[in-house]
PDB file of C-alpha atoms in Angstrom:
ATOM      1  CA  UNK A   1      -0.002   0.000   0.003  1.00  0.00           C
ATOM      2  CA  UNK A   2       2.879   2.399   0.778  1.00  0.00           C
ATOM      3  CA  UNK A   3       4.411   2.016  -2.679  1.00  0.00           C
ATOM      4  CA  UNK A   4       1.080   2.796  -4.275  1.00  0.00           C
ATOM      5  CA  UNK A   5       0.974   6.062  -2.287  1.00  0.00           C
ATOM      6  CA  UNK A   6       4.553   6.774  -3.297  1.00  0.00           C
ATOM      7  CA  UNK A   7       3.571   6.331  -6.934  1.00  0.00           C
ATOM      8  CA  UNK A   8       0.760   8.854  -6.538  1.00  0.00           C
ATOM      9  CA  UNK A   9       3.053  11.241  -4.668  1.00  0.00           C
ATOM     10  CA  UNK A  10       5.427  11.099  -7.643  1.00  0.00           C
ATOM     11  CA  UNK A  11       2.518  11.942  -9.956  1.00  0.00           C
ATOM     12  CA  UNK A  12       1.896  15.015  -7.776  1.00  0.00           C
ATOM     13  CA  UNK A  13       5.590  15.954  -7.941  1.00  0.00           C
ATOM     14  CA  UNK A  14       5.471  15.597 -11.734  1.00  0.00           C
ATOM     15  CA  UNK A  15       2.452  17.909 -11.983  1.00  0.00           C
ATOM     16  CA  UNK A  16       4.152  20.343  -9.591  1.00  0.00           C
ATOM     17  CA  UNK A  17       7.191  20.383 -11.845  1.00  0.00           C
ATOM     18  CA  UNK A  18       5.020  21.044 -14.911  1.00  0.00           C
ATOM     19  CA  UNK A  19       3.215  23.874 -13.103  1.00  0.00           C
ATOM     20  CA  UNK A  20       6.540  25.401 -12.061  1.00  0.00           C
ATOM     21  CA  UNK A  21       7.864  24.978 -15.585  1.00  0.00           C
ATOM     22  CA  UNK A  22       4.879  26.907 -16.931  1.00  0.00           C
ATOM     23  CA  UNK A  23       4.631  29.571 -14.215  1.00  0.00           C
ATOM     24  CA  UNK A  24       8.064  29.779 -12.593  1.00  0.00           C
ATOM     25  CA  UNK A  25       9.221  32.607 -14.833  1.00  0.00           C
ATOM     26  CA  UNK A  26       6.314  34.697 -13.613  1.00  0.00           C
ATOM     27  CA  UNK A  27       7.324  33.920 -10.022  1.00  0.00           C
ATOM     28  CA  UNK A  28      10.783  35.254 -10.896  1.00  0.00           C
ATOM     29  CA  UNK A  29       9.301  38.648 -11.758  1.00  0.00           C
ATOM     30  CA  UNK A  30       8.695  39.170  -8.031  1.00  0.00           C
ATOM     31  CA  UNK A  31      11.408  36.834  -6.738  1.00  0.00           C
ATOM     32  CA  UNK A  32      14.376  37.183  -9.104  1.00  0.00           C
ATOM     33  CA  UNK A  33      16.490  34.692  -7.154  1.00  0.00           C
ATOM     34  CA  UNK A  34      14.181  31.925  -8.343  1.00  0.00           C
ATOM     35  CA  UNK A  35      15.096  32.584 -11.978  1.00  0.00           C
ATOM     36  CA  UNK A  36      18.149  30.302 -11.824  1.00  0.00           C
ATOM     37  CA  UNK A  37      15.968  27.435 -10.578  1.00  0.00           C
ATOM     38  CA  UNK A  38      13.492  28.106 -13.351  1.00  0.00           C
ATOM     39  CA  UNK A  39      16.251  28.196 -15.957  1.00  0.00           C
ATOM     40  CA  UNK A  40      17.447  24.796 -14.706  1.00  0.00           C
ATOM     41  CA  UNK A  41      13.898  23.395 -14.773  1.00  0.00           C
ATOM     42  CA  UNK A  42      13.347  24.645 -18.320  1.00  0.00           C
ATOM     43  CA  UNK A  43      16.746  23.397 -19.429  1.00  0.00           C
ATOM     44  CA  UNK A  44      15.987  19.971 -18.003  1.00  0.00           C
ATOM     45  CA  UNK A  45      12.683  19.864 -19.896  1.00  0.00           C
ATOM     46  CA  UNK A  46      14.414  20.763 -23.161  1.00  0.00           C
ATOM     47  CA  UNK A  47      17.106  18.110 -22.619  1.00  0.00           C
ATOM     48  CA  UNK A  48      14.584  15.392 -21.782  1.00  0.00           C
ATOM     49  CA  UNK A  49      12.205  16.218 -24.647  1.00  0.00           C
ATOM     50  CA  UNK A  50      14.799  16.984 -27.323  1.00  0.00           C
ATOM     51  CA  UNK A  51      17.043  14.089 -26.301  1.00  0.00           C
ATOM     52  CA  UNK A  52      14.145  11.654 -25.930  1.00  0.00           C
ATOM     53  CA  UNK A  53      15.512  10.783 -22.487  1.00  0.00           C
ATOM     54  CA  UNK A  54      13.563   9.062 -19.774  1.00  0.00           C
ATOM     55  CA  UNK A  55      12.677  11.201 -16.801  1.00  0.00           C
ATOM     56  CA  UNK A  56      14.004  10.012 -13.425  1.00  0.00           C
ATOM     57  CA  UNK A  57      10.637  10.806 -11.841  1.00  0.00           C
ATOM     58  CA  UNK A  58       8.970   8.430 -14.297  1.00  0.00           C
ATOM     59  CA  UNK A  59      11.564   5.761 -13.515  1.00  0.00           C
ATOM     60  CA  UNK A  60      10.944   6.236  -9.781  1.00  0.00           C
ATOM     61  CA  UNK A  61       7.193   6.037 -10.327  1.00  0.00           C
ATOM     62  CA  UNK A  62       7.581   2.850 -12.360  1.00  0.00           C
ATOM     63  CA  UNK A  63       9.739   1.364  -9.591  1.00  0.00           C
ATOM     64  CA  UNK A  64       7.092   2.255  -6.994  1.00  0.00           C
ATOM     65  CA  UNK A  65       4.357   0.796  -9.195  1.00  0.00           C
ATOM     66  CA  UNK A  66       6.396  -2.390  -9.644  1.00  0.00           C
ATOM     67  CA  UNK A  67       6.902  -2.675  -5.875  1.00  0.00           C
ATOM     68  CA  UNK A  68       3.139  -2.233  -5.413  1.00  0.00           C
ATOM     69  CA  UNK A  69       2.454  -5.024  -7.936  1.00  0.00           C
ATOM     70  CA  UNK A  70       1.233  -2.654 -10.653  1.00  0.00           C
ATOM     71  CA  UNK A  71       2.380  -2.528 -14.276  1.00  0.00           C
ATOM     72  CA  UNK A  72       4.692   0.281 -15.408  1.00  0.00           C
ATOM     73  CA  UNK A  73       3.319   3.354 -17.141  1.00  0.00           C
ATOM     74  CA  UNK A  74       2.834   2.790 -20.839  1.00  0.00           C
ATOM     75  CA  UNK A  75       4.553   5.614 -22.677  1.00  0.00           C
ATOM     76  CA  UNK A  76       5.662   7.496 -19.559  1.00  0.00           C
ATOM     77  CA  UNK A  77       4.128  10.239 -17.475  1.00  0.00           C
ATOM     78  CA  UNK A  78       3.117  12.579 -20.304  1.00  0.00           C
ATOM     79  CA  UNK A  79       1.420   9.814 -22.290  1.00  0.00           C
ATOM     80  CA  UNK A  80      -0.375   8.494 -19.196  1.00  0.00           C
ATOM     81  CA  UNK A  81      -1.528  11.682 -17.477  1.00  0.00           C
ATOM     82  CA  UNK A  82      -1.111  14.705 -19.761  1.00  0.00           C
ATOM     83  CA  UNK A  83      -1.513  13.874 -23.465  1.00  0.00           C
ATOM     84  CA  UNK A  84      -5.192  13.697 -24.318  1.00  0.00           C
ATOM     85  CA  UNK A  85      -6.105  15.314 -20.975  1.00  0.00           C
ATOM     86  CA  UNK A  86      -4.428  18.735 -20.912  1.00  0.00           C
ATOM     87  CA  UNK A  87      -4.098  18.900 -24.700  1.00  0.00           C
ATOM     88  CA  UNK A  88      -5.383  16.753 -27.585  1.00  0.00           C
ATOM     89  CA  UNK A  89      -3.350  13.657 -28.397  1.00  0.00           C
ATOM     90  CA  UNK A  90      -2.252  14.894 -31.821  1.00  0.00           C
ATOM     91  CA  UNK A  91      -1.158  18.326 -30.608  1.00  0.00           C
ATOM     92  CA  UNK A  92       1.996  17.522 -28.648  1.00  0.00           C
ATOM     93  CA  UNK A  93       4.255  19.759 -30.761  1.00  0.00           C
ATOM     94  CA  UNK A  94       1.783  22.633 -30.502  1.00  0.00           C
ATOM     95  CA  UNK A  95       1.583  22.153 -26.727  1.00  0.00           C
ATOM     96  CA  UNK A  96       5.383  22.215 -26.474  1.00  0.00           C
ATOM     97  CA  UNK A  97       5.585  25.375 -28.586  1.00  0.00           C
ATOM     98  CA  UNK A  98       2.909  27.084 -26.479  1.00  0.00           C
ATOM     99  CA  UNK A  99       4.649  26.059 -23.262  1.00  0.00           C
ATOM    100  CA  UNK A 100       7.965  27.353 -24.591  1.00  0.00           C
ATOM    101  CA  UNK A 101       6.336  30.610 -25.667  1.00  0.00           C
ATOM    102  CA  UNK A 102       4.810  31.174 -22.230  1.00  0.00           C
ATOM    103  CA  UNK A 103       8.211  30.504 -20.621  1.00  0.00           C
ATOM    104  CA  UNK A 104      10.011  32.881 -23.001  1.00  0.00           C
ATOM    105  CA  UNK A 105       7.396  35.606 -22.424  1.00  0.00           C
ATOM    106  CA  UNK A 106       7.888  35.262 -18.678  1.00  0.00           C
ATOM    107  CA  UNK A 107      11.656  35.604 -19.109  1.00  0.00           C
ATOM    108  CA  UNK A 108      11.210  38.745 -21.211  1.00  0.00           C
ATOM    109  CA  UNK A 109       9.013  40.180 -18.466  1.00  0.00           C
ATOM    110  CA  UNK A 110      11.675  39.303 -15.877  1.00  0.00           C
ATOM    111  CA  UNK A 111      14.269  41.076 -18.000  1.00  0.00           C
ATOM    112  CA  UNK A 112      12.063  44.152 -18.358  1.00  0.00           C
ATOM    113  CA  UNK A 113      11.404  44.195 -14.626  1.00  0.00           C
ATOM    114  CA  UNK A 114      14.907  43.611 -13.297  1.00  0.00           C
ATOM    115  CA  UNK A 115      17.353  44.674 -15.971  1.00  0.00           C
ATOM    116  CA  UNK A 116      16.348  48.270 -16.421  1.00  0.00           C
ATOM    117  CA  UNK A 117      18.701  50.994 -15.189  1.00  0.00           C
ATOM    118  CA  UNK A 118      19.090  51.277 -11.423  1.00  0.00           C
ATOM    119  CA  UNK A 119      17.910  54.916 -11.381  1.00  0.00           C
ATOM    120  CA  UNK A 120      14.581  53.841 -12.925  1.00  0.00           C
ATOM    121  CA  UNK A 121      14.102  51.101 -10.333  1.00  0.00           C
ATOM    122  CA  UNK A 122      14.754  53.532  -7.463  1.00  0.00           C
ATOM    123  CA  UNK A 123      12.414  56.208  -8.740  1.00  0.00           C
ATOM    124  CA  UNK A 124       9.664  53.756  -9.634  1.00  0.00           C
ATOM    125  CA  UNK A 125       9.524  55.065 -13.187  1.00  0.00           C
ATOM    126  CA  UNK A 126       9.411  52.689 -16.090  1.00  0.00           C
ATOM    127  CA  UNK A 127      10.791  53.255 -19.539  1.00  0.00           C
ATOM    128  CA  UNK A 128       8.639  53.077 -22.607  1.00  0.00           C
TER     129      UNK A 128
END
C-alpha cells in the first residue's frame, strides 16, 4: 500500500514540476532569485524532450508501481496523465511550442522588470 501512495506522490511531484515549468518565470518577476531554478527546470525539460531521455521521476514512479504489484506506465508520465487530458493527443508539438512561448514571455518580463537601469528602479519610473 505504501508504494502505491509513493507512486501517486510522484505523480503530484510531476504535476508540480510542470506547473513550475509553466509559471516559474512569472514567479521570478517578483522573486528574481528563483530565476536560476526556473532556468534549470526549463533546461531539463528541453534536454529530456529533445534528447528523448527518460525522466528520473517516471523511472521512480515505475519502480514504486512495480513494488506495489502494478504494471509500469505505458509511454511514460506525459502519455499516461497529460496527453489527451491537458491537450489533444495529436497536438503535442503545438503544446510544447505554447509552453515554450509562455516561458520565454515570462523571461522577457523578468528582463524588463529587473534589468532596467538602477535609477529607474529607485524612482519607480518605467521606460517606454
